[in-house]
Tab-separated table of C-alpha atoms and ligand atoms in Angstrom:
chain	number	residue	atom	x	y	z
A	1	MET	CA	27.645	-27.401	-210.363
A	2	ILE	CA	27.628	-27.911	-206.649
A	3	PRO	CA	26.283	-31.459	-205.747
A	4	TRP	CA	23.285	-31.828	-203.532
A	5	GLN	CA	24.012	-33.552	-200.135
A	6	LEU	CA	21.623	-35.951	-198.901
A	7	LEU	CA	21.031	-34.963	-194.923
A	8	ASP	CA	18.081	-37.395	-193.970
A	9	SER	CA	15.233	-39.380	-195.059
A	10	ALA	CA	12.138	-40.085	-193.668
A	11	GLN	CA	9.281	-42.814	-194.379
A	12	VAL	CA	5.852	-41.286	-194.998
A	13	PRO	CA	3.511	-42.852	-192.376
A	14	GLY	CA	1.009	-45.061	-194.040
A	15	GLU	CA	2.694	-44.948	-197.645
A	16	ASP	CA	5.601	-46.485	-199.416
A	17	GLY	CA	6.962	-42.945	-200.010
A	18	GLU	CA	9.963	-41.601	-198.540
A	19	LEU	CA	10.813	-37.664	-198.006
A	20	ARG	CA	14.331	-36.691	-198.521
A	21	LEU	CA	16.165	-33.576	-197.132
A	22	TYR	CA	19.097	-32.217	-199.238
A	23	GLN	CA	21.359	-29.257	-199.024
A	24	ARG	CA	23.613	-27.619	-201.421
A	25	ARG	CA	25.370	-24.575	-199.485
A	26	GLY	CA	22.469	-22.567	-198.061
A	27	GLU	CA	19.978	-24.006	-200.176
A	28	PHE	CA	17.536	-26.898	-198.843
A	29	SER	CA	15.304	-29.083	-200.929
A	30	ILE	CA	12.599	-31.482	-199.473
A	31	ARG	CA	11.986	-34.191	-202.121
A	32	VAL	CA	9.463	-37.121	-202.454
A	33	GLY	CA	9.953	-39.796	-204.779
A	34	GLY	CA	11.593	-37.951	-208.035
A	35	SER	CA	9.701	-34.518	-207.585
A	36	GLU	CA	10.772	-31.760	-205.377
A	37	LEU	CA	7.988	-30.940	-202.678
A	38	MET	CA	9.607	-27.690	-201.562
A	39	ASN	CA	12.887	-25.559	-202.244
A	40	SER	CA	14.016	-23.271	-199.544
A	41	ARG	CA	14.656	-20.507	-202.365
A	42	VAL	CA	10.986	-20.516	-203.329
A	43	HIS	CA	8.420	-19.599	-200.752
A	44	GLY	CA	6.372	-16.394	-201.831
A	45	SER	CA	3.137	-18.452	-202.261
A	46	GLU	CA	3.421	-20.491	-199.164
A	47	GLU	CA	3.752	-16.831	-197.281
A	48	ALA	CA	1.040	-15.135	-199.700
A	49	MET	CA	-1.426	-18.190	-198.388
A	50	ALA	CA	-0.747	-17.139	-194.736
A	51	GLU	CA	-1.060	-13.296	-195.575
A	52	LEU	CA	-4.405	-13.898	-197.434
A	53	ALA	CA	-6.056	-15.922	-194.924
A	54	CYS	CA	-4.958	-13.945	-191.918
A	55	ALA	CA	-6.243	-10.841	-193.388
A	56	ARG	CA	-9.632	-12.119	-193.396
A	57	ILE	CA	-9.773	-12.917	-190.159
A	58	ALA	CA	-7.848	-10.012	-188.588
A	59	SER	CA	-10.799	-8.754	-186.794
A	60	PHE	CA	-11.458	-12.001	-185.067
A	61	PRO	CA	-10.770	-11.847	-181.084
A	62	CYS	CA	-8.058	-14.511	-180.103
A	63	PRO	CA	-7.962	-16.316	-183.602
A	64	ARG	CA	-7.116	-19.979	-183.495
A	65	VAL	CA	-5.287	-21.172	-186.867
A	66	LEU	CA	-4.557	-24.683	-188.051
A	67	ILE	CA	-1.671	-25.372	-190.382
A	68	GLY	CA	-1.878	-28.594	-192.313
A	69	GLY	CA	1.790	-29.400	-193.512
A	70	LEU	CA	4.860	-27.578	-192.052
A	71	GLY	CA	7.184	-28.126	-194.868
A	72	MET	CA	10.204	-25.465	-194.278
A	73	GLY	CA	8.010	-23.354	-191.990
A	74	TYR	CA	7.321	-20.344	-194.027
A	75	THR	CA	3.576	-20.454	-194.003
A	76	LEU	CA	3.727	-20.741	-190.083
A	77	ALA	CA	6.512	-17.772	-189.832
A	78	ALA	CA	4.165	-15.810	-192.175
A	79	ALA	CA	0.934	-16.256	-190.216
A	80	LEU	CA	2.659	-15.619	-187.043
A	81	HIS	CA	3.909	-12.340	-188.255
A	82	ARG	CA	0.287	-11.215	-189.170
A	83	LEU	CA	-1.576	-12.553	-186.044
A	84	ASP	CA	-1.396	-10.916	-182.766
A	85	ALA	CA	0.020	-11.962	-179.347
A	86	GLU	CA	-3.476	-13.609	-178.210
A	87	SER	CA	-3.509	-15.805	-181.296
A	88	ARG	CA	-2.979	-19.619	-181.274
A	89	VAL	CA	-1.614	-21.524	-184.103
A	90	MET	CA	-1.652	-25.533	-183.958
A	91	VAL	CA	0.759	-27.218	-186.697
A	92	ALA	CA	-0.368	-30.826	-187.880
A	93	GLU	CA	2.832	-32.490	-189.471
A	94	LEU	CA	2.650	-35.984	-190.827
A	95	VAL	CA	6.227	-36.942	-190.861
A	96	PRO	CA	7.876	-36.450	-187.446
A	97	GLU	CA	11.292	-36.103	-188.987
A	98	VAL	CA	10.219	-32.930	-190.674
A	99	VAL	CA	9.452	-31.281	-187.214
A	100	ALA	CA	12.971	-32.493	-186.308
A	101	TRP	CA	14.484	-30.950	-189.354
A	102	ASN	CA	12.629	-27.543	-188.563
A	103	ARG	CA	14.209	-27.660	-185.388
A	104	GLY	CA	17.414	-28.462	-186.675
A	105	PRO	CA	18.971	-27.471	-189.987
A	106	LEU	CA	16.072	-25.679	-191.462
A	107	ALA	CA	15.229	-23.763	-188.278
A	108	ALA	CA	16.829	-20.379	-189.426
A	109	LEU	CA	15.063	-20.440	-192.864
A	110	ALA	CA	11.932	-18.849	-191.796
A	111	GLY	CA	13.291	-17.726	-188.498
A	112	HIS	CA	12.612	-20.226	-185.679
A	113	PRO	CA	8.926	-20.120	-186.051
A	114	LEU	CA	8.611	-23.117	-183.791
A	115	ASP	CA	10.056	-21.410	-180.783
A	116	ASP	CA	7.140	-19.070	-180.714
A	117	ASN	CA	5.168	-19.670	-177.715
A	118	ARG	CA	1.940	-19.356	-179.625
A	119	VAL	CA	2.548	-22.460	-181.820
A	120	THR	CA	2.093	-26.198	-180.718
A	121	VAL	CA	2.772	-29.036	-183.111
A	122	ARG	CA	1.227	-32.054	-183.421
A	123	GLU	CA	2.709	-35.092	-185.233
A	124	VAL	CA	-0.426	-36.118	-186.743
A	125	ASP	CA	-2.268	-36.300	-190.035
A	126	VAL	CA	-4.150	-32.883	-190.327
A	127	ALA	CA	-7.143	-35.161	-191.708
A	128	GLN	CA	-7.449	-36.583	-188.188
A	129	ILE	CA	-8.009	-32.857	-186.696
A	130	LEU	CA	-10.516	-32.036	-189.284
A	131	ARG	CA	-12.536	-35.096	-188.811
A	132	ALA	CA	-12.635	-34.780	-184.769
A	133	GLU	CA	-12.876	-31.031	-184.205
A	134	HIS	CA	-16.207	-28.970	-184.901
A	135	ARG	CA	-16.237	-25.196	-184.865
A	136	ALA	CA	-12.786	-25.127	-183.605
A	137	TRP	CA	-10.862	-22.947	-186.100
A	138	ASP	CA	-10.812	-19.313	-187.576
A	139	ALA	CA	-8.568	-20.418	-190.294
A	140	ILE	CA	-7.224	-23.601	-191.541
A	141	LEU	CA	-4.298	-23.450	-194.108
A	142	LEU	CA	-3.693	-26.555	-195.987
A	143	ASP	CA	-0.509	-26.910	-197.806
A	144	VAL	CA	0.535	-30.647	-197.756
A	145	ASP	CA	0.542	-31.447	-201.445
A	146	ASN	CA	1.143	-29.750	-204.894
A	147	GLY	CA	-2.520	-29.068	-205.032
A	148	PRO	CA	-6.037	-31.005	-204.964
A	149	ARG	CA	-4.026	-33.900	-206.551
A	150	GLY	CA	-2.197	-35.352	-203.636
A	151	MET	CA	1.563	-35.916	-204.154
A	152	THR	CA	3.103	-36.641	-200.824
A	153	ARG	CA	0.682	-39.492	-200.228
A	154	LYS	CA	-2.501	-40.874	-201.968
A	155	GLY	CA	-4.288	-40.911	-198.452
A	156	ASN	CA	-4.280	-37.166	-198.811
A	157	ASN	CA	-6.851	-37.259	-201.840
A	158	TRP	CA	-9.611	-37.498	-199.086
A	159	LEU	CA	-8.539	-33.876	-197.849
A	160	TYR	CA	-10.120	-32.494	-201.421
A	161	THR	CA	-13.099	-34.644	-201.831
A	162	ARG	CA	-16.579	-33.522	-200.673
A	163	THR	CA	-16.376	-35.324	-197.696
A	164	GLY	CA	-13.087	-33.877	-196.690
A	165	LEU	CA	-14.220	-30.230	-197.756
A	166	ASP	CA	-17.352	-30.902	-195.518
A	167	ALA	CA	-15.080	-31.839	-192.617
A	168	ALA	CA	-13.048	-28.500	-193.191
A	169	PHE	CA	-16.417	-26.736	-193.050
A	170	ALA	CA	-17.359	-28.125	-189.764
A	171	ALA	CA	-14.089	-27.804	-188.197
A	172	LEU	CA	-14.469	-24.029	-188.916
A	173	ARG	CA	-15.956	-21.458	-186.785
A	174	PRO	CA	-18.733	-19.429	-188.653
A	175	GLY	CA	-16.838	-16.773	-190.669
A	176	GLY	CA	-13.751	-18.678	-190.572
A	177	VAL	CA	-11.656	-19.443	-193.719
A	178	PHE	CA	-10.126	-22.360	-195.264
A	179	ALA	CA	-7.040	-21.761	-197.507
A	180	VAL	CA	-5.801	-24.360	-199.795
A	181	TRP	CA	-2.538	-23.887	-201.906
A	182	SER	CA	-1.915	-25.563	-205.230
A	183	ALA	CA	0.605	-25.133	-208.117
A	184	SER	CA	-2.040	-24.787	-210.488
A	185	PRO	CA	-5.489	-23.773	-211.074
A	186	ASP	CA	-8.309	-26.552	-210.730
A	187	PRO	CA	-11.862	-25.385	-211.911
A	188	ALA	CA	-13.146	-28.481	-210.584
A	189	PHE	CA	-12.087	-27.920	-207.198
A	190	THR	CA	-13.442	-24.470	-207.269
A	191	GLN	CA	-16.796	-25.844	-207.940
A	192	LEU	CA	-16.483	-28.382	-205.213
A	193	LEU	CA	-15.690	-25.711	-202.663
A	194	ARG	CA	-18.705	-23.898	-203.757
A	195	LYS	CA	-21.141	-27.056	-203.502
A	196	ALA	CA	-19.539	-27.623	-199.985
A	197	GLY	CA	-21.070	-24.387	-199.045
A	198	PHE	CA	-17.948	-22.032	-199.096
A	199	GLU	CA	-17.644	-18.718	-200.504
A	200	VAL	CA	-14.470	-18.847	-202.584
A	201	ASP	CA	-11.991	-16.382	-203.806
A	202	GLU	CA	-9.430	-17.705	-206.177
A	203	GLU	CA	-6.263	-16.052	-205.851
A	204	ARG	CA	-3.081	-15.994	-208.109
A	205	VAL	CA	0.063	-15.325	-206.205
A	206	ARG	CA	3.490	-15.507	-207.490
A	207	ALA	CA	5.967	-18.294	-206.255
A	208	ARG	CA	8.912	-16.066	-205.308
A	209	GLY	CA	6.596	-12.952	-204.248
A	210	PRO	CA	7.886	-9.953	-205.405
A	211	ARG	CA	10.892	-11.350	-207.344
A	212	GLY	CA	8.247	-12.896	-209.465
A	213	GLY	CA	8.610	-16.473	-210.509
A	214	GLY	CA	5.834	-18.931	-211.806
A	215	THR	CA	2.016	-18.522	-210.649
A	216	HIS	CA	0.475	-20.469	-208.143
A	217	THR	CA	-3.081	-20.507	-206.917
A	218	ILE	CA	-4.472	-20.017	-203.396
A	219	TRP	CA	-8.270	-20.771	-202.611
A	220	ILE	CA	-9.779	-18.657	-199.786
A	221	ALA	CA	-12.779	-20.273	-198.862
A	222	ARG	CA	-15.108	-18.849	-196.229
A	223	ARG	CA	-17.483	-20.522	-194.102
A	224	THR	CA	-20.373	-18.042	-194.282
A	225	VAL	CA	-22.082	-16.764	-191.233
A	226	PRO	CA	-25.581	-17.774	-190.924
A	227	PRO	CA	-28.385	-15.236	-191.342
A	228	HIS	CA	-28.968	-14.389	-187.618
A	229	GLY	CA	-25.475	-15.858	-186.714
A	230	ALA	CA	-22.796	-13.738	-184.804
A	231	LEU	CA	-19.164	-14.005	-185.230
A	232	PRO	CA	-17.479	-15.927	-182.422
A	233	GLY	CA	-17.155	-13.860	-179.486
A	234	GLU	CA	-15.082	-14.518	-176.119
A	235	ARG	CA	-12.804	-17.400	-176.399
A	236	CYS	CA	-9.482	-16.272	-175.144
A	237	ASP	CA	-9.444	-18.323	-172.130
A	238	ASP	CA	-9.004	-21.802	-174.551
B	301	SAM	C1	4.848	-28.441	-199.402
B	301	SAM	S1	5.021	-28.976	-197.919
B	301	SAM	C2	4.644	-27.195	-196.826
B	301	SAM	C3	5.289	-26.175	-197.081
B	301	SAM	C4	5.028	-25.029	-196.247
B	301	SAM	N1	3.581	-24.593	-196.243
B	301	SAM	C5	6.036	-24.029	-195.830
B	301	SAM	O1	5.783	-22.867	-195.935
B	301	SAM	O2	7.008	-24.285	-195.720
B	301	SAM	C6	4.086	-30.054	-197.323
B	301	SAM	C7	4.274	-30.726	-195.834
B	301	SAM	O3	2.897	-31.380	-195.547
B	301	SAM	C8	3.317	-32.535	-194.769
B	301	SAM	N2	2.076	-33.401	-195.142
B	301	SAM	C9	1.712	-34.220	-195.864
B	301	SAM	N3	0.556	-34.699	-195.982
B	301	SAM	C10	0.243	-34.263	-194.799
B	301	SAM	C11	-0.908	-34.619	-193.890
B	301	SAM	N4	-1.981	-35.275	-194.233
B	301	SAM	N5	-1.078	-33.819	-192.707
B	301	SAM	C12	0.076	-33.349	-192.075
B	301	SAM	N6	1.180	-32.792	-192.867
B	301	SAM	C13	1.233	-33.489	-194.091
B	301	SAM	C14	4.668	-32.967	-195.373
B	301	SAM	O4	5.294	-33.739	-194.741
B	301	SAM	C15	5.384	-31.590	-195.694
B	301	SAM	O5	6.019	-31.441	-194.462
């Protein structure tokens, strides 16, 4: 059995918790407390979230996409693969060291997505962006936890409350999609998304993509277009 080697650790801002980055040959693991948050060998559902969300905005001109939680960069890389040259992707990552790891030992895992000139990174709580911005995004991809029950930090629970969902709804442009990753289904959360005004598809995806593995849940929630509303038009200059 090859032992894991601790490469680095990082305090989670505003919490007692710590993220730790481990390596075992070519495999990496990010852990919080005693639980694994992410493993570099299992990323099919993280990529599927980006594919499902970006497919729904494929006809939008100059799409703007917000990704909450960089992790190992797989969702970001899959979104970039799906989006055209005019798109812009912002990543909100709470833990600055995670960004540094993605520029260092993790960079090659997903093909150096932070080097793509469509990408900007903000080292902030994604909730800060959701609270501040209105009608700003065509897609918001949220993968900061194990699902609607916060894992990285207690402060994330707000994201899955009605107030948090209202903020996500308001931050989207009409027709935009809010995608949420979860390790398991959560019927109460599906209902809450509907109550917040979203049209909701609940997708089951495999943890290892075509190689199978466990089943994860992705909610794709669309901010409906008002009866006489148009989809967002010219905005390639922003
Ligand atoms: C499970 S990982 C994301 C995995 C990612 N989808 C991928 O493809 O590699 C969760 C990430 O979200 C970050 N995070 C946790 N809470 C956050 C928040 N409130 N705002 C922004 N990032 C957050 C963590 O530091 C971690 O990098």
